[in-house]
CSV table of C-alpha atoms in Angstrom, one decimal:
chain,number,residue,atom,x,y,z
C,1,MET,CA,-6.2,-72.2,-17.6
C,2,SER,CA,-3.0,-70.3,-17.2
C,3,SER,CA,-2.1,-67.9,-20.0
C,4,GLU,CA,1.6,-68.2,-19.2
C,5,ALA,CA,3.7,-70.0,-21.8
C,6,SER,CA,5.2,-73.2,-20.5
C,7,PRO,CA,9.1,-73.2,-20.3
C,8,PRO,CA,10.8,-74.8,-23.3
C,9,PRO,CA,12.0,-78.4,-22.9
C,10,THR,CA,15.5,-78.8,-21.6
C,11,ILE,CA,18.3,-80.3,-23.6
C,12,SER,CA,20.8,-82.7,-21.9
C,13,ILE,CA,24.5,-82.0,-22.3
C,14,SER,CA,25.6,-85.0,-20.2
C,15,PRO,CA,28.1,-86.2,-22.8
C,16,LEU,CA,29.8,-82.8,-22.8
C,17,LEU,CA,29.9,-82.7,-19.0
C,18,ALA,CA,31.4,-86.1,-18.9
C,19,ALA,CA,34.1,-85.1,-21.3
C,20,LEU,CA,34.9,-81.9,-19.3
C,21,ALA,CA,35.1,-84.1,-16.1
C,22,GLY,CA,37.4,-86.6,-17.7
C,23,PRO,CA,41.1,-86.7,-18.5
C,24,SER,CA,40.7,-85.1,-21.9
C,25,SER,CA,38.9,-82.0,-20.7
C,26,GLN,CA,41.5,-79.7,-22.4
C,27,HIS,CA,40.6,-81.2,-25.8
C,28,VAL,CA,36.9,-80.6,-25.7
C,29,PRO,CA,36.3,-78.2,-28.7
C,30,ALA,CA,35.6,-74.6,-27.8
C,31,SER,CA,32.7,-74.6,-30.2
C,32,GLU,CA,30.9,-77.4,-28.3
C,33,ILE,CA,31.3,-75.5,-25.0
C,34,ALA,CA,29.9,-72.4,-26.6
C,35,SER,CA,26.9,-74.3,-28.1
C,36,ALA,CA,26.1,-75.7,-24.7
C,37,LEU,CA,26.4,-72.2,-23.0
C,38,ALA,CA,24.1,-70.8,-25.7
C,39,LEU,CA,21.3,-73.1,-24.4
C,40,ILE,CA,21.3,-71.1,-21.1
C,41,PHE,CA,20.0,-68.0,-22.9
C,42,ASP,CA,16.9,-69.8,-24.1
C,43,ASN,CA,16.4,-71.5,-20.7
C,44,ARG,CA,17.1,-74.9,-22.3
C,45,LEU,CA,19.5,-76.2,-19.6
C,46,SER,CA,18.4,-77.6,-16.3
C,47,PRO,CA,19.7,-75.8,-13.2
C,48,VAL,CA,21.8,-78.8,-12.3
C,49,GLN,CA,23.5,-79.1,-15.7
C,50,CYS,CA,23.9,-75.3,-15.9
C,51,SER,CA,25.7,-75.2,-12.6
C,52,SER,CA,27.7,-78.3,-13.6
C,53,LEU,CA,28.9,-76.7,-16.8
C,54,LEU,CA,30.0,-73.5,-15.1
C,55,THR,CA,31.7,-75.4,-12.3
C,56,LEU,CA,33.6,-77.7,-14.7
C,57,LEU,CA,34.7,-74.8,-16.9
C,58,HIS,CA,36.0,-73.2,-13.7
C,59,VAL,CA,37.9,-76.2,-12.2
C,60,THR,CA,39.4,-77.2,-15.5
C,61,LYS,CA,40.5,-73.6,-16.3
C,62,ARG,CA,38.8,-73.9,-19.7
C,63,ASP,CA,37.1,-70.6,-18.8
C,64,HIS,CA,40.6,-69.0,-19.2
C,65,ASP,CA,41.1,-70.4,-22.6
C,66,PRO,CA,41.1,-67.5,-25.2
C,67,LEU,CA,39.2,-69.5,-27.8
C,68,VAL,CA,36.6,-70.6,-25.3
C,69,ILE,CA,36.1,-67.0,-24.2
C,70,ALA,CA,35.9,-65.8,-27.7
C,71,LYS,CA,33.4,-68.5,-28.8
C,72,CYS,CA,31.2,-68.1,-25.7
C,73,ALA,CA,31.2,-64.3,-26.1
C,74,SER,CA,30.0,-64.7,-29.7
C,75,ALA,CA,27.2,-67.0,-28.5
C,76,MET,CA,26.2,-64.5,-25.9
C,77,ARG,CA,26.1,-61.7,-28.4
C,78,SER,CA,24.0,-63.8,-30.8
C,79,ALA,CA,21.4,-64.3,-28.1
C,80,ALA,CA,21.3,-60.5,-27.3
C,81,ALA,CA,18.8,-58.1,-28.5
C,82,GLN,CA,19.9,-57.2,-32.1
C,83,VAL,CA,20.6,-53.7,-33.1
C,84,ASP,CA,19.5,-52.3,-36.5
C,85,ARG,CA,23.1,-52.2,-37.7
C,86,PRO,CA,22.6,-50.5,-41.1
C,87,THR,CA,20.8,-47.6,-39.4
C,88,LEU,CA,23.3,-47.4,-36.6
C,89,ARG,CA,26.2,-47.6,-39.0
C,90,GLU,CA,24.8,-44.7,-41.0
C,91,THR,CA,24.3,-42.7,-37.8
C,92,VAL,CA,27.9,-43.4,-36.7
C,93,ARG,CA,29.2,-42.4,-40.1
C,94,ARG,CA,27.5,-39.0,-39.9
C,95,ARG,CA,28.3,-38.4,-36.2
C,96,GLY,CA,31.8,-39.8,-35.8
C,97,ARG,CA,34.6,-37.2,-36.1
C,98,LYS,CA,37.7,-38.7,-37.7
C,99,GLU,CA,41.0,-37.5,-36.2
C,100,GLY,CA,44.5,-39.0,-36.4
C,101,SER,CA,44.0,-42.7,-37.0
C,102,TYR,CA,40.6,-42.7,-35.4
C,103,ARG,CA,38.0,-43.4,-38.0
C,104,GLY,CA,35.0,-42.2,-36.1
C,105,GLY,CA,33.8,-45.5,-34.8
C,106,LEU,CA,32.3,-46.7,-31.5
C,107,CYS,CA,34.5,-47.2,-28.5
C,108,ASP,CA,34.3,-48.8,-25.1
C,109,ILE,CA,36.2,-48.8,-21.8
C,110,VAL,CA,35.3,-51.6,-19.3
C,111,GLY,CA,36.7,-53.8,-16.6
C,112,THR,CA,36.0,-57.4,-15.6
C,113,GLY,CA,35.5,-56.4,-12.0
C,114,GLY,CA,36.5,-58.7,-9.1
C,115,ASP,CA,39.6,-56.8,-8.1
C,116,GLY,CA,38.2,-56.2,-4.6
C,117,HIS,CA,39.4,-52.6,-4.4
C,118,SER,CA,36.1,-50.8,-4.9
C,119,THR,CA,37.8,-47.7,-6.2
C,120,PHE,CA,36.0,-44.7,-7.7
C,121,ASN,CA,34.1,-45.6,-10.9
C,122,VAL,CA,37.0,-44.6,-13.1
C,123,SER,CA,36.1,-46.4,-16.3
C,124,THR,CA,32.6,-45.0,-16.4
C,125,THR,CA,33.9,-41.5,-15.7
C,126,ALA,CA,36.6,-42.0,-18.3
C,127,SER,CA,34.0,-43.1,-20.8
C,128,ILE,CA,32.1,-39.8,-20.3
C,129,LEU,CA,35.3,-37.8,-20.7
C,130,ALA,CA,36.2,-39.7,-23.8
C,131,SER,CA,32.8,-39.0,-25.4
C,132,SER,CA,34.0,-35.4,-25.9
C,133,LEU,CA,36.0,-36.7,-28.9
C,134,LEU,CA,34.8,-40.3,-29.5
C,135,LEU,CA,31.5,-42.1,-29.9
C,136,LEU,CA,31.1,-44.2,-26.7
C,137,SER,CA,29.1,-47.4,-26.3
C,138,LYS,CA,29.7,-48.0,-22.7
C,139,HIS,CA,28.5,-51.6,-21.8
C,140,GLY,CA,27.8,-52.2,-18.2
C,141,ASN,CA,25.6,-53.3,-15.3
C,142,ARG,CA,24.9,-52.8,-11.6
C,143,ALA,CA,27.5,-53.8,-9.1
C,144,SER,CA,28.2,-57.4,-8.4
C,145,SER,CA,31.5,-57.4,-6.6
C,146,SER,CA,32.0,-53.7,-5.8
C,147,THR,CA,29.9,-51.1,-3.9
C,148,SER,CA,29.2,-49.0,-7.0
C,149,GLY,CA,28.7,-50.4,-10.5
C,150,SER,CA,28.5,-48.3,-13.7
C,151,ALA,CA,24.7,-48.4,-13.8
C,152,ASP,CA,24.5,-47.6,-10.1
C,153,LEU,CA,26.6,-44.5,-10.6
C,154,LEU,CA,24.7,-43.2,-13.5
C,155,GLN,CA,21.3,-43.7,-11.8
C,156,SER,CA,22.6,-41.8,-8.8
C,157,ILE,CA,23.3,-38.6,-10.7
C,158,ALA,CA,21.3,-35.7,-9.2
C,159,PRO,CA,19.1,-33.8,-9.5
C,160,LYS,CA,18.2,-35.4,-12.8
C,161,GLY,CA,19.9,-38.5,-14.0
C,162,PRO,CA,19.6,-40.6,-17.2
C,163,VAL,CA,16.9,-43.3,-17.8
C,164,ILE,CA,19.4,-46.0,-18.5
C,165,GLU,CA,16.6,-48.5,-19.5
C,166,ALA,CA,15.6,-46.2,-22.3
C,167,VAL,CA,18.7,-47.2,-24.4
C,168,THR,CA,17.6,-50.3,-26.2
C,169,ALA,CA,18.4,-52.1,-29.5
C,170,SER,CA,15.7,-50.0,-31.2
C,171,THR,CA,16.5,-46.6,-29.7
C,172,LEU,CA,20.3,-46.7,-29.9
C,173,PRO,CA,20.6,-44.8,-33.2
C,174,THR,CA,18.2,-42.1,-31.9
C,175,VAL,CA,20.5,-41.7,-28.9
C,176,TYR,CA,23.5,-41.1,-31.1
C,177,GLU,CA,21.6,-38.5,-33.0
C,178,LYS,CA,21.7,-36.3,-29.9
C,179,THR,CA,24.9,-37.2,-28.1
C,180,ASN,CA,28.2,-39.0,-28.4
C,181,TYR,CA,27.5,-41.0,-25.3
C,182,ALA,CA,25.4,-44.1,-24.8
C,183,PHE,CA,25.3,-46.5,-21.8
C,184,LEU,CA,24.2,-50.0,-22.9
C,185,PHE,CA,22.6,-51.5,-19.8
C,186,ALA,CA,23.3,-55.2,-19.9
C,187,PRO,CA,19.9,-56.5,-18.7
C,188,LYS,CA,18.2,-54.6,-21.6
C,189,PHE,CA,20.4,-56.2,-24.2
C,190,HIS,CA,21.0,-59.6,-22.6
C,191,PRO,CA,17.6,-60.8,-21.3
C,192,GLY,CA,18.6,-64.4,-21.4
C,193,MET,CA,21.1,-63.8,-18.6
C,194,ARG,CA,18.2,-63.8,-16.2
C,195,HIS,CA,18.0,-67.6,-16.4
C,196,VAL,CA,21.5,-68.1,-15.0
C,197,ALA,CA,21.5,-65.2,-12.4
C,198,PRO,CA,20.2,-67.3,-9.4
C,199,ILE,CA,22.6,-70.1,-10.3
C,200,ARG,CA,25.6,-67.7,-10.4
C,201,LYS,CA,24.6,-66.3,-7.0
C,202,ASP,CA,24.3,-69.7,-5.4
C,203,LEU,CA,27.6,-71.0,-6.8
C,204,GLY,CA,29.5,-68.3,-4.9
C,205,PHE,CA,32.6,-68.1,-7.3
C,206,ARG,CA,33.3,-66.1,-10.4
C,207,THR,CA,32.3,-67.9,-13.5
C,208,ILE,CA,33.0,-67.5,-17.2
C,209,PHE,CA,30.2,-64.9,-17.3
C,210,ASN,CA,32.3,-62.6,-15.3
C,211,LEU,CA,34.8,-62.7,-18.1
C,212,LEU,CA,32.4,-62.5,-21.0
C,213,GLY,CA,30.9,-59.0,-20.1
C,214,PRO,CA,33.7,-57.0,-21.7
C,215,LEU,CA,33.4,-59.0,-24.9
C,216,ALA,CA,29.6,-59.1,-25.0
C,217,ASN,CA,29.0,-55.5,-26.1
C,218,PRO,CA,25.8,-55.7,-28.2
C,219,VAL,CA,27.5,-53.5,-30.9
C,220,GLU,CA,30.5,-55.7,-31.2
C,221,GLY,CA,31.8,-55.7,-34.7
C,222,MET,CA,31.2,-51.9,-34.8
C,223,ILE,CA,33.6,-51.3,-31.9
C,224,GLU,CA,36.6,-49.6,-33.3
C,225,ALA,CA,38.7,-49.3,-30.1
C,226,ARG,CA,38.5,-50.3,-26.5
C,227,VAL,CA,40.3,-50.5,-23.2
C,228,VAL,CA,39.6,-53.6,-21.1
C,229,GLY,CA,40.7,-53.9,-17.5
C,230,VAL,CA,41.4,-57.3,-15.9
C,231,ALA,CA,41.7,-58.1,-12.2
C,232,HIS,CA,44.6,-60.5,-12.4
C,233,ARG,CA,47.8,-60.2,-14.4
C,234,ALA,CA,47.6,-63.8,-15.8
C,235,LEU,CA,44.3,-62.8,-17.5
C,236,GLY,CA,46.0,-60.1,-19.5
C,237,PRO,CA,47.4,-62.1,-22.4
C,238,VAL,CA,44.3,-64.4,-22.3
C,239,PHE,CA,42.0,-61.5,-22.8
C,240,ALA,CA,44.2,-59.9,-25.5
C,241,GLU,CA,44.2,-63.1,-27.5
C,242,ALA,CA,40.4,-63.5,-27.0
C,243,LEU,CA,40.0,-60.0,-28.4
C,244,ARG,CA,42.2,-60.8,-31.4
C,245,LEU,CA,40.3,-64.0,-32.1
C,246,SER,CA,37.1,-62.0,-31.9
C,247,GLY,CA,38.3,-59.7,-34.6
C,248,ALA,CA,39.3,-56.7,-32.6
C,249,LYS,CA,42.0,-54.5,-34.2
C,250,LYS,CA,42.5,-51.7,-31.7
C,251,ALA,CA,42.5,-52.6,-28.0
C,252,LEU,CA,44.5,-52.2,-24.8
C,253,VAL,CA,44.2,-54.8,-22.0
C,254,VAL,CA,45.4,-53.5,-18.6
C,255,CYS,CA,46.0,-54.7,-15.1
C,256,GLY,CA,47.4,-52.7,-12.3
C,257,ALA,CA,50.1,-54.3,-10.3
C,258,GLU,CA,47.8,-54.3,-7.3
C,259,ASP,CA,45.4,-56.7,-9.2
C,260,LEU,CA,43.4,-53.6,-10.3
C,261,ASP,CA,41.2,-53.7,-13.4
C,262,GLU,CA,42.2,-50.2,-14.4
C,263,ILE,CA,45.3,-48.3,-15.2
C,264,SER,CA,46.8,-47.8,-11.8
C,265,CYS,CA,47.5,-44.4,-10.3
C,266,ALA,CA,49.6,-46.1,-7.6
C,267,GLY,CA,52.4,-47.6,-9.7
C,268,THR,CA,52.9,-50.1,-12.5
C,269,THR,CA,50.2,-51.2,-14.9
C,270,TYR,CA,50.8,-54.2,-17.1
C,271,CYS,CA,49.6,-53.7,-20.7
C,272,TRP,CA,48.8,-55.8,-23.7
C,273,ARG,CA,48.0,-53.8,-26.8
C,274,LEU,CA,46.5,-55.1,-30.1
C,275,VAL,CA,48.1,-53.3,-33.0
C,276,GLU,CA,47.1,-53.7,-36.7
C,277,ARG,CA,50.0,-53.8,-39.1
C,278,ALA,CA,50.8,-54.6,-42.7
C,279,ASN,CA,51.4,-58.3,-43.2
C,280,PRO,CA,54.8,-58.9,-44.7
C,281,ALA,CA,53.5,-62.2,-46.1
C,282,PHE,CA,50.8,-60.5,-48.2
C,283,ARG,CA,51.5,-60.8,-51.9
C,284,GLY,CA,48.7,-58.6,-53.4
C,285,SER,CA,48.6,-54.9,-54.4
C,286,ASP,CA,50.6,-52.5,-52.3
C,287,ASN,CA,47.8,-50.0,-52.6
C,288,GLU,CA,45.5,-50.4,-49.6
C,289,GLN,CA,42.8,-48.4,-51.5
C,290,ASP,CA,42.8,-51.0,-54.3
C,291,ASP,CA,39.4,-52.6,-53.8
C,292,GLU,CA,39.8,-54.4,-57.1
C,293,TYR,CA,42.3,-56.9,-55.6
C,294,THR,CA,40.8,-60.3,-55.0
C,295,THR,CA,42.0,-63.8,-54.7
C,296,SER,CA,40.4,-67.2,-54.9
C,297,ASP,CA,43.0,-68.6,-52.6
C,298,GLU,CA,41.3,-69.0,-49.2
C,299,GLU,CA,44.7,-69.6,-47.5
C,300,ALA,CA,46.3,-66.5,-49.0
C,301,ALA,CA,47.9,-64.2,-46.4
C,302,PRO,CA,45.7,-61.3,-45.5
C,303,ARG,CA,46.7,-57.7,-46.2
C,304,ARG,CA,46.9,-56.8,-42.5
C,305,ILE,CA,47.5,-58.7,-39.3
C,306,VAL,CA,46.9,-57.9,-35.6
C,307,GLU,CA,49.8,-58.4,-33.2
C,308,ILE,CA,49.9,-58.2,-29.4
C,309,GLU,CA,52.5,-56.1,-27.7
C,310,ALA,CA,53.3,-56.2,-24.0
C,311,PHE,CA,54.7,-53.3,-22.0
C,312,GLU,CA,54.3,-51.5,-18.7
C,313,LEU,CA,52.9,-48.0,-17.9
C,314,ARG,CA,53.4,-45.8,-14.9
C,315,PRO,CA,51.9,-42.5,-13.9
C,316,ALA,CA,55.1,-40.7,-15.0
C,317,ASP,CA,54.4,-41.9,-18.5
C,318,PHE,CA,51.3,-39.7,-18.4
C,319,GLY,CA,53.2,-36.8,-16.8
C,320,LEU,CA,51.4,-37.4,-13.5
C,321,PRO,CA,52.4,-38.2,-9.9
C,322,VAL,CA,51.8,-41.5,-8.0
C,323,HIS,CA,48.7,-41.7,-5.7
C,324,ALA,CA,47.9,-44.5,-3.3
C,325,LEU,CA,44.7,-46.3,-4.1
C,326,THR,CA,43.4,-45.2,-0.7
C,327,GLU,CA,43.3,-41.6,-2.2
C,328,VAL,CA,40.8,-42.5,-4.8
C,329,LEU,CA,37.7,-43.0,-2.7
C,330,PRO,CA,37.7,-46.7,-1.9
C,331,GLY,CA,34.4,-48.2,-0.8
C,332,ARG,CA,32.2,-45.2,-1.5
C,333,MET,CA,28.5,-45.7,-2.3
C,334,PRO,CA,27.0,-44.8,-5.7
C,335,LYS,CA,25.5,-41.5,-4.5
C,336,GLU,CA,28.8,-40.3,-3.2
C,337,ASN,CA,30.6,-41.4,-6.4
C,338,ALA,CA,28.0,-39.6,-8.5
C,339,GLU,CA,28.6,-36.4,-6.5
C,340,THR,CA,32.3,-36.7,-7.2
C,341,LEU,CA,31.7,-37.4,-10.9
C,342,MET,CA,29.6,-34.2,-11.2
C,343,ARG,CA,32.0,-32.1,-9.3
C,344,LEU,CA,34.8,-33.4,-11.6
C,345,LEU,CA,32.8,-32.5,-14.7
C,346,ARG,CA,31.8,-29.1,-13.3
C,347,LYS,CA,35.5,-28.3,-12.6
C,348,GLU,CA,34.9,-28.2,-8.8
C,349,LEU,CA,37.7,-30.6,-8.1
C,350,SER,CA,41.3,-29.4,-8.0
C,351,ARG,CA,43.2,-30.1,-11.2
C,352,ASP,CA,45.6,-32.1,-9.1
C,353,ASP,CA,43.0,-34.1,-7.1
C,354,PRO,CA,44.1,-37.8,-7.1
C,355,VAL,CA,40.7,-38.8,-8.5
C,356,VAL,CA,41.2,-36.4,-11.4
C,357,HIS,CA,44.6,-37.8,-12.2
C,358,PHE,CA,43.2,-41.4,-12.0
C,359,VAL,CA,40.5,-40.5,-14.5
C,360,LEU,CA,42.8,-38.6,-16.8
C,361,MET,CA,45.2,-41.6,-17.1
C,362,ASN,CA,42.4,-44.0,-18.0
C,363,THR,CA,40.7,-41.5,-20.4
C,364,ALA,CA,44.1,-40.9,-22.1
C,365,ALA,CA,44.6,-44.6,-22.7
C,366,LEU,CA,41.4,-44.8,-24.7
C,367,PHE,CA,42.3,-41.7,-26.7
C,368,VAL,CA,45.7,-43.3,-27.5
C,369,VAL,CA,44.2,-46.6,-28.5
C,370,ALA,CA,41.4,-45.0,-30.6
C,371,GLY,CA,44.0,-43.0,-32.5
C,372,VAL,CA,43.1,-39.4,-31.9
C,373,CYS,CA,46.5,-38.8,-30.3
C,374,ASP,CA,48.2,-39.7,-33.6
C,375,ALA,CA,47.0,-36.4,-35.1
C,376,GLU,CA,49.8,-33.9,-35.8
C,377,GLU,CA,47.4,-31.0,-35.4
C,378,SER,CA,44.9,-30.4,-32.6
C,379,MET,CA,41.5,-28.8,-33.4
C,380,MET,CA,39.3,-30.1,-30.5
C,381,GLY,CA,37.4,-26.8,-30.2
C,382,GLU,CA,37.2,-23.8,-27.9
C,383,GLY,CA,39.9,-23.8,-25.2
C,384,ASP,CA,42.3,-26.1,-27.2
C,385,ASP,CA,45.7,-24.4,-27.3
C,386,GLY,CA,46.6,-26.7,-30.3
C,387,ARG,CA,49.9,-27.7,-28.7
C,388,VAL,CA,50.2,-31.4,-29.5
C,389,VAL,CA,52.5,-33.4,-27.2
C,390,ASP,CA,54.3,-35.6,-29.7
C,391,GLU,CA,56.4,-37.4,-27.1
C,392,ARG,CA,55.9,-41.2,-27.3
C,393,GLY,CA,56.2,-43.5,-24.3
C,394,PRO,CA,55.9,-47.2,-23.7
C,395,GLY,CA,54.2,-49.1,-26.6
C,396,GLN,CA,54.9,-46.0,-28.7
C,397,GLY,CA,51.8,-44.3,-27.3
C,398,ARG,CA,51.4,-40.5,-26.9
C,399,TRP,CA,50.1,-40.9,-23.3
C,400,LYS,CA,50.8,-37.3,-22.3
C,401,GLU,CA,48.9,-36.1,-25.4
C,402,GLY,CA,46.1,-38.2,-24.2
C,403,VAL,CA,46.1,-36.5,-20.8
C,404,ARG,CA,46.2,-33.1,-22.5
C,405,ARG,CA,43.0,-34.0,-24.4
C,406,ALA,CA,41.4,-35.5,-21.4
C,407,ARG,CA,42.0,-32.3,-19.4
C,408,TRP,CA,40.4,-30.3,-22.3
C,409,ALA,CA,37.3,-32.5,-22.1
C,410,ILE,CA,36.8,-31.4,-18.5
C,411,GLU,CA,37.9,-27.8,-18.8
C,412,SER,CA,36.1,-27.0,-22.0
C,413,GLY,CA,32.9,-28.5,-20.6
C,414,GLU,CA,32.5,-30.8,-23.5
C,415,ALA,CA,32.4,-33.9,-21.4
C,416,LEU,CA,29.6,-32.4,-19.2
C,417,ARG,CA,27.7,-31.5,-22.4
C,418,ALA,CA,27.9,-35.0,-23.7
C,419,LEU,CA,26.6,-36.4,-20.4
C,420,GLU,CA,23.8,-33.8,-20.4
C,421,GLY,CA,22.8,-34.8,-23.9
C,422,TYR,CA,22.6,-38.4,-22.8
C,423,VAL,CA,20.5,-37.5,-19.8
C,424,GLU,CA,18.2,-35.4,-22.0
C,425,VAL,CA,17.6,-37.9,-24.8
C,426,THR,CA,17.0,-40.8,-22.4
C,427,ASN,CA,14.5,-38.9,-20.4
C,428,SER,CA,12.7,-37.9,-23.6
C,429,LEU,CA,12.5,-41.5,-24.6
C,430,GLY,CA,11.4,-42.8,-21.3
C,431,ILE,CA,11.5,-46.5,-20.4
C,432,ILE,CA,10.9,-48.8,-23.3
């Protein structure tokens, strides 16, 4: 007799598929779509119904509905390996360094992919730089539409790279005891995705799962701030609203005018920023520290609300020149990109290298969104001249101050030390 467990029985979603294929497809509740999608993670959908669901969401554009994205991302996170949140929260409380309006929480910078440009791994490199001042939970995977994904880049670091599989739901607090940086390798946290992988490959088009990644960080709910890149301008407001519906309070969604899922070094970047503000409709105590205030009115206006602001950024807003995308290593393989990453961290690239400028802009954006650039004084550490750039640009962000801090991360060696700490702790843990 075989010792292998038999697969669970499948559940039919024929009524939902019929509704999505009919004239009222736009009225199918997002919660029902998310419930059906959740069956995939337990291998409870047949391949035919799974591919039908993904196809119908695509052709009806329901996969671009903010509420559908938010609900499906929530279902995906619920099926993920669960982190010991009390332990992680205590570790973050001890390790996070508050500055400006940054409260010391976890941060992420990620793109949806699919822009077709295959530029240098800017968001992964920016996440390493940002870990000089922030706690980073970089969620990522191997390449699907580019030549070098975040996991590919990290695994190509020589002579000794990190063991990315060592960061798991159980080891994550231990990693943060040693370093500000953690890479959350998607397959280790989302094992249920293996059931849909061959179907996605056979379908040949980008499905809702390509949009869920940036919202499926396993430590969602503990993410204080993030930058999310989208590959098409029309997705910007969609993603911003999906983030707001998911409870995010600090976020910047960006799309380069070239349909680039990063802040562009080549020209205009369209931006949608989530900003938390006092609610003018709130009728409770004016003192935000007043924890005694309660109300039994479930429809009472909340103390604070999150609004979405749209604006545009250009390299000049960061105090940097324009560079064509062809100058930032298009189409390079992971080993070459890893070599460039290490040269950048070791200060072997010119301060004016186009790749350096590209990374500085994207790192600066996360610093601005997290809130460290709101500080009126600068005490980053050795090498910090303390000269805060208080000039505000589009969206009222101190983008040039973000660049100053990003440069310090490189030139002080702090970003390199954060990466080395991550490499050391993951190698000590081994593969779990």
